[in-house]
């Protein structure tokens, strides 16, 4: 029988180290099972601070977001959101849920649901539309989050008490005749979905959604076509060069009309980088009217050289102020309208109610004495 080979001193030390590491490793994994990772803490806040109900004859809309912050040391995944509504007497009204149930779970409608340690994400409120007779006195949202593929789940809640917004200014739509709201502020509209946590928004210094309740308004013919022929040129669009009117009484506090209009199928004169130094370049040419009560009207993308007012002018509702163009962040002739809390991009959007328009519903036409408008509405103004 051959004698067993002896280990050299170096190999003996290596074997000893490996044995120690194996013992420590098994001990670490056993400890991990006894002391699992913890999720959170999580901080959820509603934005903006003041939350309004946009009320109409057909329903109630809530237009606000959630800032969800992972204050823990482990990445977290958003698993569920639950809403509980209580009326003014503290009685339950309704509950709604989105979670991971099903083959195409509702929680997948919320993108980018994994939050790194110390990071934040903006979640657009998924429960945004309600019957007109529901008492939205107190709403509590519960967020369920967990370490991806692990347990346990952690929860965070936020409670809001929205109020119906009552416009202080008598407002008219800034366009006369037939028109279509091409893009408004419903849950899917790009105005609504300004993600202030997106790197591009942060790079531009955008911290609030000034266009939260905005409208892109396109004049049309009586069939609600917004352009003639193929729409390939600015001149094909019914909006091009059409008059724009003051939406309400007030004072012009900002205005510009020196930016060239973008050319359909050709050059765009909008420069995103310029927004850093000149924030209102976002609108190209524009008019801002201070209504004197905390409400400001902004008319954007107006035609170069078309202003009929200047800063300091006092205007009355229905006065001509400019003409429609295609300037700024725009790809077709239209007017961008927003009611807001201030004259610059530090403002927050406000719900707008307009007087005296007609809503076309196929062969039915409804006269609206006072009400909001939104994406896809086919309207007529005197």
PDB file of C-alpha atoms in Angstrom, residues 2 14 34 150 152 177 184 212 234 244 282 284 291 301 308 380:
ATOM      1  CA  UNK A   2       1.330   3.418  -0.988  1.00  0.00           C
ATOM      2  CA  UNK A  14      -5.246  26.973   1.978  1.00  0.00           C
ATOM      3  CA  UNK A  34     -33.529  33.553  10.508  1.00  0.00           C
ATOM      4  CA  UNK A 150     -39.017  37.801  -1.468  1.00  0.00           C
ATOM      5  CA  UNK A 152     -42.432  40.188   3.700  1.00  0.00           C
ATOM      6  CA  UNK A 177     -66.637  78.233 -34.294  1.00  0.00           C
ATOM      7  CA  UNK A 184     -56.705  67.528 -22.942  1.00  0.00           C
ATOM      8  CA  UNK A 212     -51.912  69.546 -15.395  1.00  0.00           C
ATOM      9  CA  UNK A 234     -49.288  74.759 -41.805  1.00  0.00           C
ATOM     10  CA  UNK A 244     -57.406  83.984 -30.492  1.00  0.00           C
ATOM     11  CA  UNK A 282     -41.569  75.834 -24.252  1.00  0.00           C
ATOM     12  CA  UNK A 284     -42.804  79.519 -28.463  1.00  0.00           C
ATOM     13  CA  UNK A 291     -57.128  87.534 -13.885  1.00  0.00           C
ATOM     14  CA  UNK A 301     -47.878  78.288 -29.712  1.00  0.00           C
ATOM     15  CA  UNK A 308     -52.408  92.480 -30.738  1.00  0.00           C
ATOM     16  CA  UNK A 380     -68.983  74.785 -31.048  1.00  0.00           C
TER      17      UNK A 380
END
